[in-house]
Amino acid sequence: MPVVNPEKLVALQRQADDIRNICILAHVDHGKTSLTDALIATNGIISPKLAGKIRYLDSRPDEQTRGITMESSAISLYFSLLRRAAPDDAAPKQKEYLINLIDSPGHIDFSSEVSTASRLCDGAVVLVDAVEGVCSQTVTVLRQTWIERMKPILVINKMDRLITELRMSAAEANTHLSKLLEQVNAVMGSFFQGERMEEDLRWRERIDERVTATSAKTQERSAPSNGSTADVDDGIATTVSDAGYEEKDDEDIYFAPEKNNVIFSSAIDGWAFTIKQFAGLWEKKLGIKRAILEKVLWGDFYLDPKTKRVLSSKHLKGRNLKPMFVQLVLDNIWAVYEATTGGNKGKGDPTMIEKITKSLSINLPSHVLRSRDPRAILTTLFAAWLPLSTALLVSVIEHLPSPPVSQAARMSDIIASSPGATHVSPDVLNAMTKFQTKADAPMVAYVSKMVAIPQSQLPQNKRRTGGTMSAEEARELARKKRAEFAKAQAVADGDDSDMSSVADVLGGTTISDQSGVKEEAEEEQKPDPEHLIGFARLYSGTLSVGDEVYVLPPKFSPANPHAHPEPQKVTVTALYLLMGRELESLPSVPAGVVFGVAGLEGHILKSGTLCSQLEGSVNLAGVNLGSQPIVRVALEPENPSELDRMVKGLRLLEQSDPCAEYEVLESGEHVILTAGELHLERCLKDLRERFARCEIQAGEPIVPYRESIVSAAEMNPPKEKDLPRGTVVGTTTSKQVTVRIRVHPLPTPVTEFLSKNTTAIKTLYAERKAEEEGVRGTDTPLDVPQDQIAERDGLEGAGIADTGNVLSLADFKAQLKLAFLEAKQEADLWKDVVEKISAFGPRRTGPNLFIDATHQEICNKFLREENDQEVSTDGQVTHISADTVTARDFSDKISYAFQLATAQGPLCNEPMQGVAVFLEDVTVSVPSDEDSRAREKLGRLTGEVIRTARESIRQGFLDWSPRMLLAMYSCEIQASTEVLGRVYGVITRRRGRILSEAMNEGTPFFTIVSLLPVAESFGFSDEIRKRTSGAASPQLIFQGFEMLDEDPFWVPFTEEELEDLGELADKENVAKRYMEGVRRRKGLFIAGKKLVENAEKQKTMKR
């Protein structure tokens, strides 16, 4: 294959209609990188023989060792086609294309890399294993293409496994492939159905609003006659019918081979085909038009061998004919495998190979035919007949859109979902949707992630091994050559008079060479610093080196462009063409190109938007859909003096990894948050070898828990016999303030609703805060206070925080009331409780409620209407002296105590969930002579009230039966029948629970779905692989929290329990073990723990 010069790729960047930006998406081990190798081989970067083995884009050593991709990598490829401008043209013309390809990981731990890749591209190539079918990550990547409005192509890969592993016949494979295609289309149909249901609901709401508004107008007018009323009603009906529900056709979203958006391939054997290719092969032989063949080669269509006519299944008349896809396509593929590798016979047939090559007019080299390796003959034959790169790239060019076409269709939706979309400038909107590339057009680029590149790998620092040299390098080389020639000439002449000078020259040369060697050795010893480069896509305008652009952070809103922190102007220092492991310098970049940009280090943390203007700019980073980290680990350097190096390395890692986060706890621990166990291993390896360059010790993984309460059958009697369970009356140490608080478990539907709608709560809180500060508009950047919480949760965003849709205040209240109505028990307690909600917690967004049940209503109502608040506040303030201390003065302190108490529960200082705290009464008893000084003493009382209220909530919590909630993984495993028992054994040993087990039709594989506690998941993947000898590999996805139905304080007290278990309770209390483990890690007191189990007197030599 000829090597393509980067200059040709740079020239093609100016032709936007001939560019395709694509990403390859799939489940782990479905063949993405092997497929990419075959495409890279077409540009001469690697040998075609090594395609599928070298895994060129897996540039990290650990990626090569494990055989999986961990980072998304980009490469630009050249592809040319001979195409006729018109059907009548006799001579086809060469058409050149630029393919910007991004290979993404398939492992669930690196799903954030998938989201960064998808935003940069216009189309997607989705791979599905022909044997394993649709897996968990397959659904995830299909959903990503749907959300990003990318046009997908389906590649059914590893077709060779149907022949070599499953030993299927061509007819069986046809049935299997049809079912596989139905599975993929069912996933796409579910996305379409969900979106249409949402649109239908919004349409009905708009119609209802229109009808309500029209009827309200008629009521405001004077009472009309009957005739005019009928006219108004007709007008309403006409308006509604005019705005009829718009039906959308879902035909374009499905995959169908006859549409040429399905490719059948085997990346490891280097072949692929589409229906269109085989239609061209059979067109002349059958005498059937190519357009007709493309429609009938897939599906229930049959070829009559006598009449050469195409029959449908209705006209078979009992004849046993093969479908055309089997007869004309699959039988030929199966024949090649049988002739080369032997198929079921186990030995190839040279005569059959010769017959196949003659019929296909293919000449195989003699050394290949003499080869003892049957795979060499197989791959060579397929490379000449059905090359993978041709089928895939032709489909990409014909089916996937160019940047101008894609942006015209996608950009309006993406901009509409960005923060402050209504304030985006029309110039910016037009430039992005209409693909303006002029220098004076607004420049908008999206930086999806920051990539760390060693300094030695940058183009300006890399030593050239070939290609053209610069003028300075050429002059230096010529000078050295002339000096060497002069020395050699002097020695050859043998002039004794010149020998001393020659010796001096040679001596000088030796010294200089030695110094050069020393300098090289010193360079090798010097650490190779890392530089951060932005992985970006330009949507409009042109970006050149030296341009000054604004860097917009993810929370930027065009409604408040100068809000703190105000975007900074940055100078672009370098632009790069991304070539996998290599970088090529660029002077400028036109719109529609994926590129690398330098100069953003320290200005972008993970993602951001570059814009040439600040007013009216768009924030594309505000809608990033990356997964959030869940596994937390405390780190420390082995040598304490290297702490600064570790901290710098952690900050660099946080910027270069889209999913990793770094934080310092109040205890002083340096904690890294990662997406999973494999992601953690990669981060630690990068820290030790690249970023920190020092030895680092990692502690035990910090697993998140939740604390809750339930009403159990066997509970201790209430601590206060005269008061309802959970009620605590707390008095401050100065005896001046008494607080009565009642703690009660929330109904399960309410807890689930609050957990799923934290985004709505955050938005409502931001609006309320903006109103209080006098700032109008809902686009104000959110700044939720952290309430000085000792430890962060670690699960903020991981399926718990920032979930659900943004709801209006009225919709949120209505849905919350419905959730309370579902709770049949204690209906009187929850009646009208929604209007009394004062706060959510912890962090003002959690699934716990603080309810103001006082008669005076001393706390502000969170879900209040504006008018109601004005009346209540006016009524309270007018009658009270400014010097008098009232209960209302302590309302915010008690609310703050609620935030603290719910952030750190009494069991092990983990956040609470599903707890309602009723504030029933606050009594202030300040002596009359101290009224004047009460305001001065309010500061002292503040601390006492917070401490008392917090302790009262904790005591009320313990009055119920406490429970621990465990973070759970959803575990999906594909395993054969031989290793099924071993998989079950590992899951059961780790306290997992099997949810479902289904056999994949046509294969010997079972798909097992189970729930596994995160605390038991460390080492789970390795154990599964060891027990099954690598035949099964799990995918762990964070699912949420599940209650462990066991009281951590339970002890046997009935006669039966004492008789069965004894006083020491021989049965292990799992909840207690988890609780004590967390308390031990946090340094909290553990009741009943013995420091010394078996103490003995020390023996010495004297005694």
Coordinates of C-alpha atoms in Angstrom, one line a residue, residues 208-427:
D208 CA -54.6 22.2 26.7
E209 CA -52.9 25.5 27.4
R210 CA -54.2 27.0 24.1
V211 CA -57.8 25.8 24.9
T212 CA -57.5 27.2 28.5
A213 CA -56.2 30.5 27.2
T214 CA -58.9 30.8 24.6
S215 CA -61.7 30.0 27.1
A216 CA -60.3 32.5 29.6
K217 CA -60.4 35.2 27.0
T218 CA -64.0 34.5 26.2
Q219 CA -64.9 34.6 29.9
E220 CA -63.2 38.0 30.2
R221 CA -65.4 39.5 27.5
S222 CA -69.0 40.4 28.1
A223 CA -71.5 37.6 28.1
P224 CA -71.9 36.7 24.4
S225 CA -74.9 35.3 22.6
N226 CA -75.3 31.6 21.9
G227 CA -74.3 32.1 18.3
S228 CA -71.1 33.9 19.1
T229 CA -70.2 31.2 21.7
A230 CA -70.6 28.6 19.0
D231 CA -68.4 30.6 16.7
V232 CA -65.7 30.8 19.5
D233 CA -66.0 27.0 20.0
D234 CA -65.6 26.5 16.3
G235 CA -62.5 28.7 16.4
I236 CA -61.0 26.7 19.2
A237 CA -61.7 23.5 17.3
T238 CA -60.2 24.9 14.2
T239 CA -57.1 26.1 16.0
V240 CA -56.6 22.7 17.6
S241 CA -57.1 20.9 14.3
D242 CA -54.6 23.2 12.5
A243 CA -52.0 22.4 15.1
G244 CA -52.6 18.7 14.6
Y245 CA -50.2 16.1 15.9
E246 CA -47.4 15.7 13.5
E247 CA -46.7 12.1 12.7
K248 CA -43.1 11.1 12.1
D249 CA -42.0 8.2 10.0
D250 CA -39.6 5.8 11.8
E251 CA -38.5 4.0 8.7
D252 CA -35.1 5.8 8.5
I253 CA -34.0 4.8 11.9
Y254 CA -33.9 1.1 11.3
F255 CA -31.0 -1.0 9.9
A256 CA -31.8 -2.9 6.8
P257 CA -29.3 -4.6 4.4
E258 CA -31.3 -3.5 1.4
K259 CA -30.7 0.2 2.4
N260 CA -26.9 -0.5 2.4
N261 CA -26.6 0.6 6.1
V262 CA -25.7 -3.0 7.2
I263 CA -22.2 -4.5 6.6
F264 CA -21.3 -8.2 7.2
S265 CA -17.7 -8.6 8.1
S266 CA -14.9 -10.5 9.7
A267 CA -12.2 -8.1 10.8
I268 CA -9.7 -10.7 11.8
D269 CA -9.9 -12.4 8.3
G270 CA -10.0 -9.0 6.5
W271 CA -13.2 -9.3 4.6
A272 CA -16.6 -7.5 4.5
F273 CA -19.4 -7.1 2.1
T274 CA -22.7 -5.3 1.6
I275 CA -25.8 -6.3 -0.4
K276 CA -24.9 -3.7 -3.0
Q277 CA -21.5 -5.4 -3.7
F278 CA -23.1 -8.8 -4.4
A279 CA -25.8 -7.2 -6.5
G280 CA -23.1 -5.9 -8.7
L281 CA -21.4 -9.3 -8.9
W282 CA -24.6 -11.2 -9.9
E283 CA -26.1 -8.5 -12.1
K284 CA -24.7 -9.8 -15.4
K285 CA -24.8 -13.5 -14.5
L286 CA -28.5 -13.4 -13.7
G287 CA -29.6 -10.7 -16.1
I288 CA -31.5 -8.9 -13.3
K289 CA -31.1 -5.2 -12.8
R290 CA -28.9 -4.2 -10.0
A291 CA -31.5 -2.0 -8.3
I292 CA -33.9 -5.0 -8.1
L293 CA -31.2 -7.3 -6.8
E294 CA -30.4 -4.9 -4.0
K295 CA -34.0 -5.1 -2.8
V296 CA -34.4 -8.9 -3.0
L297 CA -31.0 -10.2 -1.9
W298 CA -32.1 -9.9 1.7
G299 CA -35.3 -11.3 3.1
D300 CA -37.8 -14.0 2.1
F301 CA -37.0 -13.9 -1.6
Y302 CA -36.1 -17.0 -3.7
L303 CA -34.6 -17.6 -7.1
D304 CA -36.3 -20.0 -9.5
P305 CA -33.5 -22.0 -11.0
K306 CA -35.4 -22.7 -14.2
T307 CA -36.9 -19.4 -15.1
K308 CA -34.3 -17.2 -13.3
R309 CA -37.1 -15.2 -11.8
V310 CA -37.3 -13.9 -8.2
L311 CA -40.1 -15.4 -6.2
S312 CA -41.6 -14.4 -2.9
S313 CA -42.5 -16.9 -0.1
K314 CA -46.1 -16.9 -1.3
H315 CA -45.2 -18.3 -4.7
L316 CA -42.9 -21.1 -3.6
K317 CA -45.7 -23.7 -4.0
G318 CA -44.1 -26.2 -1.7
R319 CA -40.7 -26.2 -3.4
N320 CA -37.7 -26.3 -1.0
L321 CA -35.6 -23.4 -2.3
K322 CA -32.9 -21.6 -0.5
P323 CA -33.3 -17.8 0.2
M324 CA -31.3 -15.7 -2.3
F325 CA -29.1 -14.4 0.5
V326 CA -28.1 -18.0 1.3
Q327 CA -27.8 -19.2 -2.3
L328 CA -26.0 -16.2 -3.8
V329 CA -24.1 -14.8 -0.8
L330 CA -23.5 -17.0 2.2
D331 CA -22.9 -20.3 0.3
N332 CA -20.0 -18.6 -1.5
I333 CA -18.5 -17.4 1.8
W334 CA -18.9 -20.8 3.3
A335 CA -17.3 -22.4 0.2
V336 CA -14.2 -20.3 0.6
Y337 CA -13.7 -21.3 4.2
E338 CA -14.3 -25.0 3.4
A339 CA -11.8 -24.8 0.5
T340 CA -9.1 -23.1 2.6
T341 CA -9.4 -24.1 6.2
G342 CA -11.4 -27.3 5.6
G343 CA -14.5 -26.3 7.6
N344 CA -15.9 -29.3 9.3
K345 CA -13.5 -31.6 7.4
G346 CA -10.4 -30.0 9.0
K347 CA -8.4 -30.0 5.8
G348 CA -8.4 -27.6 2.8
D349 CA -9.1 -28.6 -0.8
P350 CA -6.5 -27.2 -3.3
T351 CA -8.7 -28.2 -6.3
M352 CA -11.6 -26.3 -4.9
I353 CA -9.4 -23.2 -4.3
E354 CA -8.3 -23.2 -7.9
K355 CA -11.9 -23.5 -9.1
I356 CA -13.0 -20.5 -6.9
T357 CA -10.1 -18.3 -8.0
K358 CA -10.8 -19.0 -11.7
S359 CA -14.5 -18.2 -11.3
L360 CA -13.7 -15.0 -9.5
S361 CA -10.8 -14.1 -11.9
I362 CA -8.4 -13.8 -9.0
N363 CA -4.7 -14.8 -9.3
L364 CA -3.1 -15.8 -6.0
P365 CA 0.7 -15.6 -5.7
S366 CA 2.4 -19.0 -6.0
H367 CA 4.2 -18.6 -2.6
V368 CA 0.8 -18.1 -1.0
L369 CA -0.6 -21.3 -2.6
R370 CA 2.4 -23.2 -1.4
S371 CA 2.0 -21.9 2.1
R372 CA 1.2 -24.5 4.8
D373 CA -0.8 -21.9 6.7
P374 CA -4.4 -22.1 5.4
R375 CA -5.2 -18.7 6.9
A376 CA -2.7 -17.1 4.6
I377 CA -4.6 -18.4 1.6
L378 CA -7.9 -17.4 3.2
T379 CA -6.9 -13.8 4.0
T380 CA -5.2 -13.3 0.6
L381 CA -8.2 -14.6 -1.3
F382 CA -10.7 -12.5 0.6
A383 CA -8.4 -9.4 0.4
A384 CA -8.5 -9.7 -3.4
W385 CA -12.3 -10.5 -3.5
L386 CA -14.0 -8.7 -0.7
P387 CA -11.6 -6.3 1.0
L388 CA -12.9 -5.0 4.3
S389 CA -11.7 -1.4 3.8
T390 CA -13.5 -1.0 0.4
A391 CA -16.9 -2.2 1.7
L392 CA -16.7 -0.1 4.9
L393 CA -15.3 3.1 3.5
V394 CA -17.6 3.1 0.5
S395 CA -20.6 2.7 2.8
V396 CA -19.3 5.5 5.1
I397 CA -18.9 7.9 2.1
E398 CA -22.3 7.0 0.6
H399 CA -24.4 6.7 3.7
L400 CA -22.9 9.0 6.4
P401 CA -23.2 12.8 6.0
S402 CA -20.4 15.3 5.4
P403 CA -19.9 18.1 8.1
P404 CA -22.1 20.7 6.3
V405 CA -25.0 18.3 5.9
S406 CA -24.7 16.9 9.4
Q407 CA -24.4 20.4 11.1
A408 CA -27.5 21.6 9.2
A409 CA -29.5 18.7 10.7
R410 CA -27.9 18.4 14.2
M411 CA -26.8 21.8 15.4
S412 CA -30.2 23.3 16.0
D413 CA -31.1 20.5 18.5
I414 CA -27.7 20.6 20.2
I415 CA -27.8 24.4 20.6
A416 CA -31.4 24.2 21.9
S417 CA -30.4 21.8 24.7
S418 CA -27.3 24.0 25.7
P419 CA -27.5 26.3 28.7
G420 CA -29.0 29.7 27.9
A421 CA -30.0 28.6 24.4
T422 CA -32.3 31.6 24.0
H423 CA -29.5 34.1 24.4
V424 CA -27.2 32.6 21.7
S425 CA -26.4 35.1 19.0
P426 CA -28.2 34.6 15.6
D427 CA -24.8 35.1 13.9

